Amino acid sequence: MRSSTPIAHCFAALVLSGLATGATNETSDYPPTYQLGNNTAFNSEFIVALQNSLSGGADIGPVLGAVKNIKPGDFDSYHKEFYKLANATKAQAEDPENNYDPINVRDSWFSASQYYRRADVYIHRNWSEPLIKTVWDEQTAAFDNAIAALPIPGRRVQIPSPEGNLTVEAIWYSASEDPYAKLPTMIVGNGFDAAQEDSYHYYCAAALARGWNCITYEGPGQNTVRRTQDLGFIHNWEVVATPVVDYVLSAKKQVVDERRLVLAGNSMGGYLAARAAAFEPRLSAVILVGGLWDLYAGYTSQLPADLLSIYEAGNYTTFDEQVLSLRDVGPEDIGTEAIWGLDYGLWAFKTHSPSEFFNLTKLYRIQDVVHQIQMPVFVGDAEFENIFSGQAQKVKDALGEKSTFHQFKGVAGYHCQSGAQQELARTIFAWLNKTLEIELPYS
Ligand SMILES: *[C@@H]1O[C@H](CO)[C@@H](O)[C@H](O)[C@H]1NC(C)=O
Ligand SMILES: *[C@@H]1O[C@H](CO)[C@@H](O)[C@H](O)[C@H]1NC(C)=O
Ligand SMILES: *[C@@H]1O[C@H](CO)[C@@H](O)[C@H](O)[C@H]1NC(C)=O
Ligand SMILES: *[C@@H]1O[C@H](CO)[C@@H](O)[C@H](O)[C@H]1NC(C)=O
Ligand SMILES: *[C@@H]1O[C@H](CO)[C@@H](O)[C@H](O)[C@H]1NC(C)=O
Ligand SMILES: *[C@@H]1O[C@H](CO)[C@@H](O)[C@H](O)[C@H]1NC(C)=O
Ligand SMILES: *[C@@H]1O[C@H](CO)[C@@H](O)[C@H](O)[C@H]1NC(C)=O
Ligand SMILES: CC(=O)N[C@H]1CO[C@H](CO)[C@@H](O)[C@@H]1O
């Protein structure tokens, strides 16, 4: 077992990153944080599990207890330990004595739900694996119990997209019970592998605490829609996000301040949100965590030169055979992140062919539409971003005066600010306050 890249993938878009040969940065004091074990990929997943505790979605000791029993690089042991923890936490949540107040109810169910999500991370190689459905059903049911116990219960909504021939899956969270409060509202989209339930913890909890309404949504390729509608990722994300804006400005018209309507995109959602914003002038501002320019460039920069040249020579059959046989060898050869990225990426893009996967990523280019973006954009960057290194700067340059560039550094310098969610939220809301001149009393 070997960890071949230095960068945490957080809940991120890092496909095949373990195939990288020269990504290690030996020159700086890297990594800037203490590592949980010697497997970089697992370490970043552990940080994801821990950081949910900021908003009631985890408890530290129980996570570290699971971590203690997980064999580095062993997908099965990772899955089993988090499944076990999730089941145990679910049992606590179901104990009638636990449920004497709504805080107990939501903390226990938020935590159980999050642990089920972690149990799902490494089980996507075999699409017929029944756990892909059963574990996810558990996370969904647990999450629904949790949001029903919020001070103002969250609500799942299905939003039809006639143009996309699909149904967008969303969850609406109100910041106020006042039916006429016109409040700022954040629409949050996740990326490659995170779920909208994760987005509650990373963005909506912080938004609600500051008096913002929040809505999360998922489209093709993302957890719910991939499972229930059998749809892989699409690049024309406006067919997913615009129906959400329609919904917010119609069904929630009375409670939404249309001058303060913000779209946020996390990880690969940094591409998806920017793409959608190019077609959506009704947005007041956009938040990219981080800025993504070109998915194909990002992912292929992680391929060893010899493999990339086979692909670029159009030798697709050989390329697929070589990549899949590297997969068969397991993490010893190409690293945990590569194995995960391949398994998860093929599932999410709904293809069994690595070359088709790379073909598809060529469509995800922000340069084609960036000139159409009309509103202020917060372009986040991470000092230790390796997959999309330099791309946020390109987004910033293309947007010119419309953008505010912010590079998160040091301990906040991982992809998506993994492990520094509080600093991320503080930075974003401070920027929004300045940019949108919000005069509301914060609740
Ligand atoms: C290594 O990290 C340092 C400090 O962040 C940075 O200045 C330098 O450019 C990085 N080098 C490479 C090769 O990425
Ligand atoms: C990683 O740690 C495990 C024990 O937790 C050990 O068995 C393994 O040899 C270590 N691997 C490397 C590459 O150091
Ligand atoms: C978790 O609970 C499910 C359903 O009861 C069960 O099938 C599964 O084996 C349990 N997993 C672990 C690791 O205990
Ligand atoms: C995939 O999972 C299904 C259902 O458990 C099983 O029947 C099948 O043999 C598995 N395929 C492989 C290649 O392991
Ligand atoms: C729309 O989606 C349905 C179900 O996924 C599919 O059967 C149908 O062919 C699609 N229609 C078009 C016009 O793409
Ligand atoms: C494809 O790659 C294989 C292995 O590198 C090589 O033997 C073969 O000649 C290549 N085919 C073409 C058409 O380039
Ligand atoms: C990838 O794209 C190339 C060029 O368009 C095409 O020839 C090839 O068939 C595609 N591969 C797959 C698996 O779709
Ligand atoms: C905390 C903070 O920066 N609040 C500011 C939000 O925006 C209003 C209006 O511009 C300012 O008055 C607040 O000071």
Coordinates of C-alpha atoms and ligand atoms in Angstrom, one line a residue:
M1 CA 0.0 0.0 0.0
R2 CA 1.3 3.4 -1.0
S3 CA -0.1 6.8 -1.0
S4 CA 1.2 8.5 -4.0
T5 CA -0.3 12.0 -3.9
P6 CA 0.1 14.5 -1.2
I7 CA -3.3 16.2 -1.5
A8 CA -6.4 15.3 0.4
H9 CA -9.2 14.6 -2.0
C10 CA -11.8 15.8 0.6
F11 CA -15.2 15.0 -0.9
A12 CA -13.7 15.9 -4.1
A13 CA -13.2 15.5 -7.8
L14 CA -9.8 13.9 -7.8
V15 CA -9.9 11.2 -10.3
L16 CA -6.9 9.0 -10.9
S17 CA -4.8 11.3 -8.8
G18 CA -2.8 8.4 -7.5
L19 CA -1.5 7.8 -11.0
A20 CA 0.5 10.9 -10.6
T21 CA 4.2 10.5 -10.5
G22 CA 5.6 13.9 -9.7
A23 CA 2.9 15.5 -7.5
T24 CA 4.7 15.4 -4.2
N25 CA 5.8 18.8 -3.1
E26 CA 9.0 18.2 -1.2
T27 CA 10.0 21.8 -1.0
S28 CA 7.5 23.1 1.5
D29 CA 6.4 22.2 5.0
Y30 CA 3.9 19.8 3.6
P31 CA 1.5 18.5 4.7
P32 CA 0.6 21.4 7.0
T33 CA -1.7 19.2 9.2
Y34 CA -1.1 16.1 11.3
Q35 CA -2.1 13.0 9.3
L36 CA -4.3 10.2 10.6
G37 CA -2.4 7.2 9.4
N38 CA -0.1 6.8 6.4
N39 CA -2.7 6.6 3.7
T40 CA -3.4 10.1 2.3
A41 CA -6.8 9.2 0.8
F42 CA -8.1 7.6 3.9
N43 CA -6.7 10.5 6.0
S44 CA -8.8 13.0 3.9
E45 CA -11.9 10.9 4.3
F46 CA -11.3 10.8 8.0
I47 CA -11.1 14.6 8.1
V48 CA -14.4 14.7 6.2
A49 CA -16.0 12.4 8.8
L50 CA -14.6 14.6 11.7
Q51 CA -15.4 18.0 10.3
N52 CA -19.2 17.2 10.2
S53 CA -19.1 17.5 13.9
L54 CA -19.1 21.3 13.4
S55 CA -22.8 21.1 12.6
G56 CA -24.0 18.0 14.6
G57 CA -23.1 15.4 11.9
A58 CA -20.4 13.5 13.8
D59 CA -18.8 12.9 17.2
I60 CA -15.0 12.9 17.4
G61 CA -14.4 9.9 19.6
P62 CA -16.6 7.5 17.7
V63 CA -15.0 8.5 14.4
L64 CA -11.5 8.0 15.8
G65 CA -12.6 4.7 17.2
A66 CA -13.6 3.6 13.7
V67 CA -10.4 5.0 12.3
K68 CA -8.3 3.0 14.7
N69 CA -9.7 -0.2 13.3
I70 CA -9.4 0.6 9.7
K71 CA -6.5 -1.0 7.8
P72 CA -4.8 1.6 5.7
G73 CA -5.8 1.3 2.0
D74 CA -8.2 -1.6 2.7
F75 CA -11.6 -0.6 1.2
D76 CA -13.4 -3.4 2.8
S77 CA -12.3 -2.6 6.3
Y78 CA -13.0 1.1 5.7
H79 CA -16.6 0.3 4.6
K80 CA -17.2 -2.2 7.4
E81 CA -16.0 0.1 10.2
F82 CA -18.1 3.1 9.1
Y83 CA -21.1 0.8 8.5
K84 CA -20.7 -0.6 12.0
L85 CA -20.5 2.9 13.5
A86 CA -23.5 4.0 11.5
N87 CA -25.6 1.1 12.6
A88 CA -24.6 1.7 16.3
T89 CA -25.4 5.4 16.0
K90 CA -28.7 4.5 14.4
A91 CA -29.5 2.2 17.3
Q92 CA -28.8 5.2 19.7
A93 CA -31.0 7.4 17.6
E94 CA -33.9 4.8 17.8
D95 CA -33.6 4.5 21.6
P96 CA -36.8 6.3 22.9
E97 CA -34.8 7.6 25.9
N98 CA -32.5 9.4 23.5
N99 CA -35.3 11.3 21.9
Y100 CA -36.6 13.4 24.7
D101 CA -35.8 16.6 22.7
P102 CA -35.3 17.5 19.1
I103 CA -31.6 18.3 19.5
N104 CA -30.9 14.7 20.5
V105 CA -33.0 13.5 17.6
R106 CA -31.2 15.6 14.9
D107 CA -27.7 15.1 16.3
S108 CA -28.0 11.4 16.5
W109 CA -29.7 11.0 13.0
F110 CA -27.3 13.5 11.4
S111 CA -24.4 11.5 12.7
A112 CA -25.8 8.2 11.7
S113 CA -26.5 9.6 8.2
Q114 CA -23.0 10.9 7.8
Y115 CA -21.5 7.6 8.8
Y116 CA -23.6 5.8 6.3
R117 CA -22.3 8.2 3.6
R118 CA -18.8 7.4 4.6
A119 CA -19.6 3.7 4.4
D120 CA -20.5 4.3 0.8
V121 CA -17.3 5.9 -0.4
Y122 CA -15.3 2.8 -1.5
I123 CA -18.0 0.4 -2.7
H124 CA -18.6 1.6 -6.3
R125 CA -16.5 -0.7 -8.3
N126 CA -19.2 -3.3 -8.9
W127 CA -22.4 -1.4 -10.0
S128 CA -24.5 -4.4 -9.0
E129 CA -23.2 -4.3 -5.4
P130 CA -26.5 -4.2 -3.4
L131 CA -24.9 -2.1 -0.7
I132 CA -24.8 0.9 -3.1
K133 CA -28.5 1.1 -2.7
T134 CA -29.0 -0.2 0.9
V135 CA -26.4 1.9 2.5
W136 CA -27.7 5.0 0.7
D137 CA -31.3 4.3 1.6
E138 CA -30.1 4.2 5.3
Q139 CA -28.3 7.6 4.9
T140 CA -31.4 9.1 3.3
A141 CA -33.8 7.8 5.9
A142 CA -31.5 9.0 8.7
F143 CA -31.0 12.4 7.2
D144 CA -34.8 12.8 6.8
N145 CA -35.3 12.1 10.5
A146 CA -32.6 14.7 11.3
I147 CA -34.0 17.5 9.1
A148 CA -37.5 16.8 10.4
A149 CA -36.1 17.8 13.9
L150 CA -34.5 21.1 12.8
P151 CA -36.1 24.2 14.4
I152 CA -37.8 24.7 11.0
P153 CA -37.9 21.3 9.3
G154 CA -36.0 20.9 6.0
R155 CA -38.1 19.5 3.1
R156 CA -37.2 17.4 0.2
V157 CA -38.5 18.7 -3.2
Q158 CA -38.5 17.2 -6.6
I159 CA -38.1 19.9 -9.3
P160 CA -38.8 18.8 -12.9
S161 CA -36.4 19.9 -15.6
P162 CA -38.3 19.5 -18.9
E163 CA -35.2 20.7 -20.8
G164 CA -33.0 18.1 -19.2
N165 CA -35.6 15.4 -19.2
L166 CA -34.9 14.7 -15.6
T167 CA -36.0 15.6 -12.1
V168 CA -33.7 17.6 -9.9
E169 CA -33.6 16.4 -6.3
A170 CA -33.4 19.2 -3.8
I171 CA -33.8 20.0 -0.1
W172 CA -35.2 23.3 1.1
Y173 CA -34.3 24.9 4.4
S174 CA -36.0 28.0 5.7
A175 CA -34.3 30.5 8.0
S176 CA -37.5 32.0 9.3
E177 CA -41.0 31.0 10.1
D178 CA -42.2 34.5 9.0
P179 CA -44.1 33.7 5.7
Y180 CA -43.2 37.1 4.3
A181 CA -39.6 37.4 5.4
K182 CA -37.6 38.2 2.3
L183 CA -34.3 36.6 3.2
P184 CA -31.0 36.1 1.3
T185 CA -30.9 32.6 -0.1
M186 CA -28.1 30.3 -1.0
I187 CA -28.4 27.5 -3.6
V188 CA -25.7 24.9 -3.0
G189 CA -24.5 22.3 -5.5
N190 CA -21.9 19.7 -4.7
G191 CA -19.5 18.1 -7.1
F192 CA -18.2 14.7 -8.2
D193 CA -18.9 12.6 -5.2
A194 CA -20.3 14.5 -2.3
A195 CA -24.0 14.4 -1.6
Q196 CA -26.5 17.2 -1.0
E197 CA -26.7 15.9 2.6
D198 CA -23.0 16.8 2.9
S199 CA -23.8 20.3 1.6
Y200 CA -26.1 20.9 4.5
H201 CA -23.2 20.5 6.8
Y202 CA -20.7 22.5 4.8
Y203 CA -22.9 25.4 3.7
C204 CA -26.5 25.3 4.8
A205 CA -25.8 25.0 8.6
A206 CA -23.6 28.1 8.3
A207 CA -26.1 29.9 6.1
L208 CA -29.1 29.2 8.4
A209 CA -27.1 30.4 11.4
R210 CA -26.6 33.7 9.6
G211 CA -30.2 34.1 8.7
W212 CA -30.0 32.8 5.1
N213 CA -32.4 30.4 3.5
C214 CA -30.6 27.5 1.9
I215 CA -31.5 24.9 -0.8
T216 CA -29.2 22.0 -1.9
Y217 CA -29.7 20.2 -5.1
E218 CA -28.5 17.3 -7.1
G219 CA -28.5 16.5 -10.8
P220 CA -27.2 13.6 -13.1
G221 CA -24.1 11.8 -11.8
Q222 CA -24.7 12.9 -8.3
N223 CA -25.7 10.5 -5.6
T224 CA -29.5 10.5 -5.6
V225 CA -30.1 11.2 -9.3
R226 CA -27.5 8.6 -10.4
R227 CA -29.3 6.0 -8.3
T228 CA -33.0 6.8 -8.8
Q229 CA -32.9 8.0 -12.4
D230 CA -29.9 6.1 -13.7
L231 CA -28.3 9.2 -15.1
G232 CA -24.5 9.9 -15.3
F233 CA -23.0 13.4 -15.3
I234 CA -23.9 15.9 -17.9
H235 CA -21.8 19.0 -18.7
N236 CA -24.7 21.4 -19.5
W237 CA -25.5 22.0 -15.9
E238 CA -27.9 24.9 -16.7
V239 CA -30.6 22.4 -17.3
V240 CA -30.2 21.3 -13.6
A241 CA -29.6 24.7 -11.9
T242 CA -32.1 26.9 -13.7
P243 CA -35.1 24.9 -12.6
V244 CA -33.9 25.3 -9.1
V245 CA -33.8 29.1 -9.5
D246 CA -37.3 28.9 -11.1
Y247 CA -38.5 27.0 -8.0
V248 CA -36.9 29.4 -5.5
L249 CA -38.3 32.5 -7.3
S250 CA -41.8 31.0 -7.7
A251 CA -42.7 28.5 -4.9
K252 CA -40.5 30.4 -2.4
K253 CA -41.1 33.9 -3.8
Q254 CA -42.5 35.3 -0.5
V255 CA -39.5 34.4 1.6
V256 CA -36.7 34.9 -0.9
D257 CA -34.9 38.2 -1.4
E258 CA -34.4 38.0 -5.2
R259 CA -31.6 40.6 -5.0
R260 CA -29.7 38.3 -2.7
L261 CA -29.8 34.9 -4.5
V262 CA -26.5 33.2 -4.5
L263 CA -25.3 30.0 -6.2
A264 CA -22.5 28.1 -4.6
G265 CA -20.5 25.2 -6.2
N266 CA -18.3 22.9 -4.2
S267 CA -15.3 20.9 -5.7
M268 CA -16.3 19.8 -9.2
G269 CA -19.4 21.9 -8.5
G270 CA -17.0 24.8 -9.1
Y271 CA -17.3 24.0 -12.8
L272 CA -21.0 23.1 -12.6
A273 CA -22.0 26.3 -10.8
A274 CA -20.0 28.5 -13.1
R275 CA -21.5 26.8 -16.2
A276 CA -25.0 27.3 -14.8
A277 CA -24.3 30.9 -13.9
A278 CA -23.4 31.7 -17.5
F279 CA -27.0 30.9 -18.4
E280 CA -28.7 32.4 -15.3
P281 CA -28.7 36.2 -15.0
R282 CA -31.1 36.1 -12.1
L283 CA -28.3 35.1 -9.7
S284 CA -26.9 38.0 -7.5
A285 CA -23.5 36.3 -6.9
V286 CA -21.7 33.0 -7.4
I287 CA -19.3 31.2 -5.0
L288 CA -16.8 28.8 -6.5
V289 CA -15.0 26.5 -4.1
G290 CA -12.8 26.4 -6.0
G291 CA -12.5 27.8 -9.5
L292 CA -12.3 25.1 -12.2
W293 CA -11.3 25.9 -15.8
D294 CA -11.1 22.5 -17.6
L295 CA -11.9 19.1 -16.2
Y296 CA -10.0 17.2 -18.9
A297 CA -6.8 19.2 -18.3
G298 CA -7.1 18.6 -14.5
Y299 CA -7.7 14.9 -14.7
T300 CA -5.2 14.1 -17.5
S301 CA -2.5 16.1 -15.7
Q302 CA -2.6 13.2 -13.2
L303 CA -1.9 10.5 -15.8
P304 CA 1.6 9.3 -16.3
A305 CA 3.0 10.5 -19.6
D306 CA 3.1 7.0 -21.2
L307 CA -0.5 6.3 -20.4
L308 CA -1.6 9.7 -21.6
S309 CA 0.2 9.3 -24.9
I310 CA -1.6 6.0 -25.5
Y311 CA -4.9 7.8 -25.0
E312 CA -4.0 10.8 -27.1
A313 CA -2.8 8.6 -29.9
G314 CA -6.4 7.3 -30.1
N315 CA -5.3 3.9 -28.9
Y316 CA -8.5 3.6 -26.8
T317 CA -8.7 -0.2 -26.4
T318 CA -5.1 -0.4 -25.2
F319 CA -5.6 2.5 -22.9
D320 CA -8.7 0.9 -21.3
E321 CA -6.9 -2.4 -20.9
Q322 CA -3.9 -0.9 -19.3
V323 CA -6.0 1.3 -16.9
L324 CA -8.3 -1.5 -15.9
S325 CA -5.4 -3.9 -15.4
L326 CA -3.8 -1.4 -13.1
R327 CA -7.1 -1.3 -11.2
D328 CA -6.9 -5.1 -10.9
V329 CA -3.5 -4.9 -9.2
G330 CA -5.0 -2.7 -6.5
P331 CA -3.7 0.2 -4.4
E332 CA -0.2 -1.3 -4.0
D333 CA 0.5 -0.2 -7.6
I334 CA -1.3 3.0 -8.3
G335 CA -2.5 4.2 -4.9
T336 CA -5.8 4.5 -3.1
E337 CA -6.9 7.7 -4.6
A338 CA -6.5 6.4 -8.1
I339 CA -8.4 3.2 -7.4
W340 CA -11.2 5.2 -5.8
G341 CA -11.2 7.8 -8.5
L342 CA -11.5 5.2 -11.2
D343 CA -14.2 3.2 -9.5
Y344 CA -16.2 6.2 -8.5
G345 CA -15.7 8.2 -11.7
L346 CA -16.8 5.4 -14.0
W347 CA -19.9 4.9 -11.9
A348 CA -20.7 8.6 -11.7
F349 CA -20.2 9.2 -15.4
K350 CA -22.0 6.0 -16.1
T351 CA -19.4 4.3 -18.3
H352 CA -17.3 1.1 -18.0
S353 CA -14.6 2.6 -20.3
P354 CA -11.8 4.8 -18.9
S355 CA -11.3 6.3 -22.4
E356 CA -14.9 7.2 -22.6
F357 CA -14.7 8.8 -19.2
F358 CA -11.8 11.0 -20.4
N359 CA -13.7 11.7 -23.6
L360 CA -16.6 13.0 -21.6
T361 CA -14.5 15.2 -19.4
K362 CA -13.5 17.2 -22.5
L363 CA -17.0 18.8 -22.5
Y364 CA -16.5 20.4 -19.1
R365 CA -14.7 23.6 -20.1
I366 CA -15.6 26.9 -18.6
Q367 CA -13.8 29.0 -21.2
D368 CA -16.6 28.3 -23.7
V369 CA -19.2 30.2 -21.6
V370 CA -17.2 32.3 -19.1
H371 CA -17.9 35.6 -20.9
Q372 CA -21.6 35.2 -20.4
I373 CA -21.3 35.3 -16.5
Q374 CA -22.6 38.7 -15.4
M375 CA -22.6 38.7 -11.6
P376 CA -19.9 39.0 -9.0
V377 CA -18.0 35.7 -8.5
F378 CA -16.0 34.6 -5.5
V379 CA -13.2 32.4 -6.9
G380 CA -11.7 30.2 -4.3
D381 CA -8.3 28.6 -4.7
A382 CA -6.3 26.3 -2.4
E383 CA -2.5 26.6 -1.9
F384 CA -2.2 22.8 -2.0
E385 CA -4.6 22.2 -4.8
N386 CA -2.9 19.7 -7.1
I387 CA -5.5 18.4 -9.6
F388 CA -6.8 21.8 -10.6
S389 CA -3.7 23.7 -9.7
G390 CA -3.6 27.1 -11.4
Q391 CA -7.2 26.7 -12.8
A392 CA -8.8 29.1 -10.3
Q393 CA -6.4 31.8 -11.5
K394 CA -7.6 31.3 -15.1
V395 CA -11.2 31.6 -14.0
K396 CA -10.3 34.8 -12.2
D397 CA -8.4 36.2 -15.2
A398 CA -11.3 35.4 -17.6
L399 CA -13.9 37.0 -15.3
G400 CA -11.8 40.2 -14.8
E401 CA -13.5 42.7 -12.5
K402 CA -16.4 40.5 -11.8
S403 CA -14.3 38.2 -9.7
T404 CA -12.8 38.2 -6.3
F405 CA -9.9 35.8 -6.0
H406 CA -9.1 34.2 -2.6
Q407 CA -6.4 31.7 -2.1
F408 CA -6.8 29.7 1.1
K409 CA -3.3 29.0 2.6
G410 CA -1.6 26.6 5.0
V411 CA -3.9 24.5 7.1
A412 CA -6.8 25.9 5.1
G413 CA -5.0 25.2 1.8
Y414 CA -6.4 21.7 1.0
H415 CA -8.9 21.2 -1.8
C416 CA -12.3 22.5 -0.8
Q417 CA -10.8 23.7 2.5
S418 CA -11.1 20.2 3.9
G419 CA -10.7 20.5 7.6
A420 CA -11.1 24.2 7.6
Q421 CA -14.8 24.5 7.0
Q422 CA -15.3 27.3 9.6
E423 CA -12.7 29.5 7.9
L424 CA -14.3 28.7 4.5
A425 CA -17.8 29.8 5.8
R426 CA -16.4 32.9 7.5
T427 CA -14.7 33.9 4.4
I428 CA -17.6 33.4 2.1
F429 CA -20.2 35.1 4.2
A430 CA -17.9 38.0 4.9
W431 CA -17.5 38.4 1.1
L432 CA -21.2 38.1 0.6
N433 CA -21.9 40.7 3.2
K434 CA -19.6 43.1 1.5
T435 CA -20.7 42.2 -2.0
L436 CA -24.4 42.2 -1.5
E437 CA -24.5 45.0 1.1
I438 CA -26.6 43.0 3.4
E439 CA -28.3 45.2 6.0
L440 CA -30.3 42.5 7.7
P441 CA -29.9 41.8 11.4
Y442 CA -28.2 38.4 11.6
S443 CA -30.4 36.0 13.5
Ligands
LIG1 C1 5.5 23.6 -3.2 O1 4.9 24.3 -2.2 C2 5.4 25.7 -2.1 C3 4.7 26.3 -0.9 O2 3.3 26.3 -1.0 C4 5.1 26.4 -3.4 O3 5.6 27.7 -3.3 C5 5.8 25.7 -4.5 O4 5.5 26.3 -5.7 C6 5.3 24.2 -4.6 N1 6.1 23.5 -5.6 C7 5.5 22.7 -6.5 C8 6.5 22.0 -7.4 O5 4.3 22.5 -6.5
LIG2 C1 1.1 2.1 7.0 O1 0.7 1.8 8.3 C2 0.4 0.4 8.6 C3 -0.1 0.2 10.0 O2 -1.1 1.1 10.3 C4 1.5 -0.5 8.3 O3 1.2 -1.8 8.4 C5 2.0 -0.2 6.9 O4 3.2 -0.9 6.6 C6 2.3 1.3 6.6 N1 2.7 1.5 5.2 C7 3.6 2.3 4.9 C8 3.9 2.4 3.4 O5 4.3 2.9 5.7
LIG3 C1 -25.5 -2.8 9.6 O1 -26.9 -3.1 9.6 C2 -27.3 -3.8 8.4 C3 -28.8 -3.9 8.5 O2 -29.2 -4.3 9.8 C4 -26.7 -5.2 8.4 O3 -27.1 -5.9 7.3 C5 -25.2 -5.0 8.3 O4 -24.5 -6.2 8.3 C6 -24.7 -4.1 9.5 N1 -23.3 -3.8 9.2 C7 -22.3 -4.0 10.1 C8 -20.9 -3.8 9.6 O5 -22.5 -4.3 11.2
LIG4 C1 -21.1 -7.8 -8.5 O1 -22.1 -7.9 -7.5 C2 -23.1 -8.9 -7.8 C3 -24.1 -8.8 -6.7 O2 -23.5 -9.0 -5.5 C4 -22.4 -10.2 -7.9 O3 -23.4 -11.2 -8.3 C5 -21.4 -10.2 -9.0 O4 -20.7 -11.4 -9.0 C6 -20.4 -9.1 -8.7 N1 -19.5 -9.0 -9.8 C7 -18.1 -9.0 -9.7 C8 -17.3 -8.9 -10.9 O5 -17.6 -9.2 -8.6
LIG5 C1 -36.5 11.0 -21.1 O1 -36.2 10.2 -20.1 C2 -36.9 8.9 -20.1 C3 -36.6 8.2 -18.8 O2 -35.2 8.3 -18.4 C4 -36.5 8.2 -21.3 O3 -37.2 7.0 -21.4 C5 -36.9 9.0 -22.5 O4 -36.4 8.4 -23.7 C6 -36.2 10.4 -22.5 N1 -36.7 11.2 -23.5 C7 -36.0 12.0 -24.3 C8 -36.6 12.8 -25.3 O5 -34.7 12.0 -24.1
LIG6 C1 -1.6 0.7 -29.2 O1 -0.8 0.5 -28.0 C2 -0.1 -0.7 -28.0 C3 0.7 -0.8 -26.7 O2 1.4 0.3 -26.5 C4 0.8 -0.9 -29.2 O3 1.3 -2.2 -29.2 C5 -0.1 -0.7 -30.5 O4 0.7 -0.8 -31.6 C6 -0.8 0.6 -30.4 N1 -1.7 0.7 -31.6 C7 -1.8 1.8 -32.3 C8 -2.8 1.7 -33.4 O5 -1.2 2.8 -32.0
LIG7 C1 -13.5 8.7 -27.5 O1 -13.5 9.7 -28.5 C2 -12.9 9.3 -29.7 C3 -12.7 10.5 -30.6 O2 -14.0 11.2 -30.7 C4 -13.7 8.2 -30.3 O3 -13.1 7.7 -31.5 C5 -13.8 7.0 -29.3 O4 -14.6 6.0 -29.8 C6 -14.3 7.5 -28.0 N1 -14.1 6.4 -27.1 C7 -15.2 5.9 -26.4 C8 -15.0 4.7 -25.5 O5 -16.3 6.5 -26.4
LIG8 C1 -20.3 41.6 9.9 C2 -20.4 42.6 8.8 O1 -19.4 42.8 8.0 N1 -21.5 43.2 8.7 C3 -21.7 44.2 7.6 C4 -22.7 43.6 6.7 O2 -23.1 44.6 5.7 C5 -23.7 45.7 6.3 C6 -24.1 46.7 5.2 O3 -23.1 46.9 4.3 C7 -22.7 46.4 7.2 O4 -23.3 47.5 7.9 C8 -22.3 45.4 8.3 O5 -21.3 46.0 9.1

